[in-house]
């Protein structure tokens, strides 16, 4: 099959056609060219290590990461591209010790291919996290691998752990943004949940992000279309993926100049149809504000809808 099967990883053909949809050259049904200022990649540019006959190697992890970053830059030369570290991007699945280390250094050398990424060298090599800033907005990209249960090196986010250092960084970034009257977005790989995160890390994270200037959070990992809402945190938007576990999909968010989420449009392709036709065609699946019947995707309206 040209574009693969459900529950397989994304192959090169599917990646190619998806990038053509994003840059507007083709593969997007009944739409004008998408205007993408900023692309957030929520982790896992590397395949799953699920085939015992083809074990994943460190060289393949780094080569795949470099290949994907190069393709993203070529396809979207005018867009800012911000990758997060996923658990499949690690040399040992789910396991990452404090930085600097060879894993973060190798990923940095891949991400450095992206325009402007060298600005984040210090914090990325330290812990795989960084902040992209505009006049009115700060997008903090976290390395959630330090928070999750699956990373058994550190039991919690106690003092001296890489999770603690990252939470301190996050707290400082939010305080700085608040003093400048700027909005904050948070992005990462694993969403903040008691089923995925260590309880100590989760509670400290909730306390840290409990601020009205945090407009929203973007996560991946689950390959699903959903959101998580609570009183203590801004809405967590869990993005679908182009990995065809279900159907390949991506979202385009509309964020105003003040850093408020107005809406998102989700685009989806049908894998079976794509394999039959020999081309991927992404179609509009839904508009979030129309689906939820709310005026915008602000923290206030998402919480009201959820309750």
Short mmCIF file of C-alpha atoms in Angstrom, two decimals, residues 20-232:
data_model
loop_
_atom_site.label_atom_id
_atom_site.label_comp_id
_atom_site.label_asym_id
_atom_site.label_seq_id
_atom_site.Cartn_x
_atom_site.Cartn_y
_atom_site.Cartn_z
CA UNK A 20 2.15 19.34 0.19
CA UNK A 21 -1.19 19.96 1.89
CA UNK A 22 0.44 22.18 4.50
CA UNK A 23 2.32 24.29 1.98
CA UNK A 24 -0.67 24.52 -0.35
CA UNK A 25 0.99 23.04 -3.42
CA UNK A 26 -1.59 20.23 -3.63
CA UNK A 27 -3.40 17.58 -1.58
CA UNK A 28 -5.89 19.95 0.07
CA UNK A 29 -9.50 19.75 -1.11
CA UNK A 30 -11.46 22.96 -1.78
CA UNK A 31 -9.07 25.18 0.14
CA UNK A 32 -6.79 28.07 -0.70
CA UNK A 33 -3.19 27.94 0.43
CA UNK A 34 -2.86 27.64 4.19
CA UNK A 35 -1.13 30.56 5.90
CA UNK A 36 1.08 28.90 8.51
CA UNK A 37 3.18 31.27 10.59
CA UNK A 38 4.14 28.71 13.20
CA UNK A 39 4.27 24.90 13.17
CA UNK A 40 4.38 23.01 16.47
CA UNK A 41 5.61 19.42 16.14
CA UNK A 42 4.49 17.66 19.31
CA UNK A 43 7.17 14.95 19.25
CA UNK A 44 7.88 11.46 17.89
CA UNK A 45 9.40 12.10 14.49
CA UNK A 46 10.93 8.62 14.80
CA UNK A 47 9.14 5.29 14.22
CA UNK A 48 8.11 2.93 16.98
CA UNK A 49 10.61 0.22 17.85
CA UNK A 50 8.01 -2.52 17.42
CA UNK A 51 9.56 -4.80 14.79
CA UNK A 52 11.99 -7.31 16.36
CA UNK A 53 13.48 -7.97 12.92
CA UNK A 54 14.40 -4.29 12.44
CA UNK A 55 15.53 -2.93 15.82
CA UNK A 56 15.68 0.84 16.09
CA UNK A 57 19.23 2.16 16.40
CA UNK A 58 20.67 5.44 17.64
CA UNK A 59 21.91 6.21 14.12
CA UNK A 60 18.42 5.70 12.70
CA UNK A 61 16.88 7.95 15.36
CA UNK A 62 19.23 10.79 14.51
CA UNK A 63 19.06 10.25 10.74
CA UNK A 64 15.25 10.18 10.80
CA UNK A 65 15.11 13.30 12.93
CA UNK A 66 17.44 15.15 10.57
CA UNK A 67 15.48 13.97 7.53
CA UNK A 68 12.13 15.13 8.92
CA UNK A 69 13.48 18.51 10.03
CA UNK A 70 15.03 19.06 6.61
CA UNK A 71 11.77 18.17 4.85
CA UNK A 72 9.79 20.50 7.12
CA UNK A 73 12.17 23.37 6.44
CA UNK A 74 12.10 22.76 2.68
CA UNK A 75 8.31 22.53 2.57
CA UNK A 76 7.58 25.48 4.88
CA UNK A 77 10.55 27.84 4.40
CA UNK A 78 8.72 30.89 5.78
CA UNK A 79 7.26 29.19 8.87
CA UNK A 80 8.74 29.01 12.35
CA UNK A 81 9.01 25.31 13.26
CA UNK A 82 9.12 24.28 16.92
CA UNK A 83 9.70 20.58 17.72
CA UNK A 84 9.13 18.92 21.10
CA UNK A 85 10.97 15.79 22.23
CA UNK A 86 8.82 12.65 22.16
CA UNK A 87 9.45 9.34 23.89
CA UNK A 88 10.21 7.68 20.53
CA UNK A 89 12.93 10.28 19.91
CA UNK A 90 14.95 8.90 22.83
CA UNK A 91 17.90 6.53 22.42
CA UNK A 92 16.30 4.24 25.01
CA UNK A 93 12.52 4.27 24.69
CA UNK A 94 10.91 6.43 27.42
CA UNK A 95 14.23 6.88 29.26
CA UNK A 96 16.11 10.18 29.50
CA UNK A 97 18.53 11.34 32.19
CA UNK A 98 19.43 14.93 32.98
CA UNK A 99 21.22 16.99 30.36
CA UNK A 100 23.56 17.75 28.84
CA UNK A 101 23.74 14.26 27.35
CA UNK A 102 24.34 12.57 24.00
CA UNK A 103 20.62 12.19 23.27
CA UNK A 104 19.79 15.89 23.67
CA UNK A 105 22.97 16.88 21.83
CA UNK A 106 22.06 14.64 18.89
CA UNK A 107 18.50 15.96 18.72
CA UNK A 108 19.75 19.54 18.97
CA UNK A 109 22.01 18.99 15.97
CA UNK A 110 18.94 17.82 14.03
CA UNK A 111 16.70 20.67 15.19
CA UNK A 112 19.47 23.20 14.57
CA UNK A 113 18.70 22.76 10.86
CA UNK A 114 15.55 24.81 11.52
CA UNK A 115 15.72 28.57 11.17
CA UNK A 116 16.38 30.25 14.51
CA UNK A 117 16.65 27.09 16.59
CA UNK A 118 20.22 27.89 17.63
CA UNK A 119 18.70 30.60 19.87
CA UNK A 120 17.47 27.81 22.17
CA UNK A 121 20.76 25.93 22.47
CA UNK A 122 21.46 26.53 26.17
CA UNK A 123 18.13 25.38 27.63
CA UNK A 124 17.64 22.63 25.06
CA UNK A 125 20.99 21.00 25.82
CA UNK A 126 20.26 21.37 29.53
CA UNK A 127 16.85 19.74 29.43
CA UNK A 128 15.22 19.68 25.99
CA UNK A 129 12.98 22.71 26.64
CA UNK A 130 12.91 26.29 25.34
CA UNK A 131 10.71 29.36 24.75
CA UNK A 132 9.72 31.03 21.51
CA UNK A 133 8.73 34.68 21.99
CA UNK A 134 6.78 37.22 19.97
CA UNK A 135 5.62 40.69 20.94
CA UNK A 136 2.51 39.44 22.74
CA UNK A 137 3.03 35.71 23.20
CA UNK A 138 5.41 33.16 24.68
CA UNK A 139 5.26 29.55 23.52
CA UNK A 140 7.05 27.34 26.03
CA UNK A 141 8.02 23.95 24.59
CA UNK A 142 8.52 21.44 27.39
CA UNK A 143 10.31 18.11 27.52
CA UNK A 144 7.58 16.05 29.18
CA UNK A 145 9.77 12.94 29.25
CA UNK A 146 11.06 14.18 32.62
CA UNK A 147 7.53 14.13 34.07
CA UNK A 148 6.17 10.76 32.97
CA UNK A 149 5.84 7.49 34.86
CA UNK A 150 7.58 5.58 32.07
CA UNK A 151 10.87 7.40 32.68
CA UNK A 152 12.09 5.36 35.64
CA UNK A 153 15.40 7.16 36.21
CA UNK A 154 13.84 9.73 38.54
CA UNK A 155 10.98 8.88 40.91
CA UNK A 156 9.54 12.39 41.07
CA UNK A 157 10.20 16.09 40.48
CA UNK A 158 11.97 16.63 43.77
CA UNK A 159 14.73 19.17 44.24
CA UNK A 160 17.76 18.47 42.07
CA UNK A 161 15.92 16.37 39.48
CA UNK A 162 15.64 17.44 35.82
CA UNK A 163 11.87 17.65 36.28
CA UNK A 164 12.34 20.14 39.12
CA UNK A 165 14.76 22.24 37.04
CA UNK A 166 12.26 22.33 34.18
CA UNK A 167 9.37 23.34 36.44
CA UNK A 168 11.51 26.14 37.89
CA UNK A 169 12.23 27.31 34.35
CA UNK A 170 8.51 27.17 33.52
CA UNK A 171 7.59 29.15 36.64
CA UNK A 172 10.16 31.84 35.79
CA UNK A 173 8.95 32.08 32.18
CA UNK A 174 5.31 32.48 33.24
CA UNK A 175 6.23 35.14 35.82
CA UNK A 176 8.28 37.03 33.23
CA UNK A 177 5.45 36.91 30.69
CA UNK A 178 2.97 38.09 33.31
CA UNK A 179 5.14 41.11 34.14
CA UNK A 180 5.15 42.03 30.44
CA UNK A 181 1.37 41.42 30.06
CA UNK A 182 1.97 38.64 27.51
CA UNK A 183 0.05 35.43 26.89
CA UNK A 184 1.61 32.00 27.37
CA UNK A 185 1.10 28.79 25.44
CA UNK A 186 2.62 25.50 26.52
CA UNK A 187 3.47 22.66 24.15
CA UNK A 188 4.94 19.23 24.67
CA UNK A 189 4.54 15.55 23.93
CA UNK A 190 2.64 13.90 26.81
CA UNK A 191 -0.49 15.61 28.12
CA UNK A 192 -0.65 16.28 31.86
CA UNK A 193 -2.62 13.37 33.31
CA UNK A 194 -2.42 11.16 36.39
CA UNK A 195 -2.44 8.16 34.07
CA UNK A 196 0.77 9.28 32.34
CA UNK A 197 2.61 11.66 34.68
CA UNK A 198 4.17 11.07 38.08
CA UNK A 199 1.77 12.48 40.68
CA UNK A 200 4.40 14.73 42.26
CA UNK A 201 5.30 16.22 38.87
CA UNK A 202 1.64 16.61 37.91
CA UNK A 203 0.65 18.45 41.09
CA UNK A 204 3.63 20.80 40.86
CA UNK A 205 2.89 21.42 37.19
CA UNK A 206 -0.76 22.26 37.95
CA UNK A 207 0.34 24.73 40.60
CA UNK A 208 2.86 26.31 38.23
CA UNK A 209 0.49 26.82 35.29
CA UNK A 210 -2.49 27.96 37.38
CA UNK A 211 -2.41 31.44 35.86
CA UNK A 212 -4.92 33.26 33.69
CA UNK A 213 -2.17 34.29 31.26
CA UNK A 214 -1.79 30.64 30.15
CA UNK A 215 -4.12 30.59 27.14
CA UNK A 216 -3.84 26.93 26.21
CA UNK A 217 -1.65 23.84 25.96
CA UNK A 218 -0.87 21.66 22.94
CA UNK A 219 0.13 18.00 23.28
CA UNK A 220 0.41 14.86 21.14
CA UNK A 221 1.46 11.29 22.03
CA UNK A 222 -2.02 9.74 22.13
CA UNK A 223 -2.73 10.05 18.37
CA UNK A 224 -6.25 11.14 19.20
CA UNK A 225 -8.59 14.10 18.87
CA UNK A 226 -9.64 15.24 22.33
CA UNK A 227 -9.16 17.88 25.00
CA UNK A 228 -8.70 17.93 28.78
CA UNK A 229 -10.17 20.67 30.92
CA UNK A 230 -9.86 21.42 34.63
CA UNK A 231 -10.30 24.32 37.03
CA UNK A 232 -6.59 24.60 37.78
#
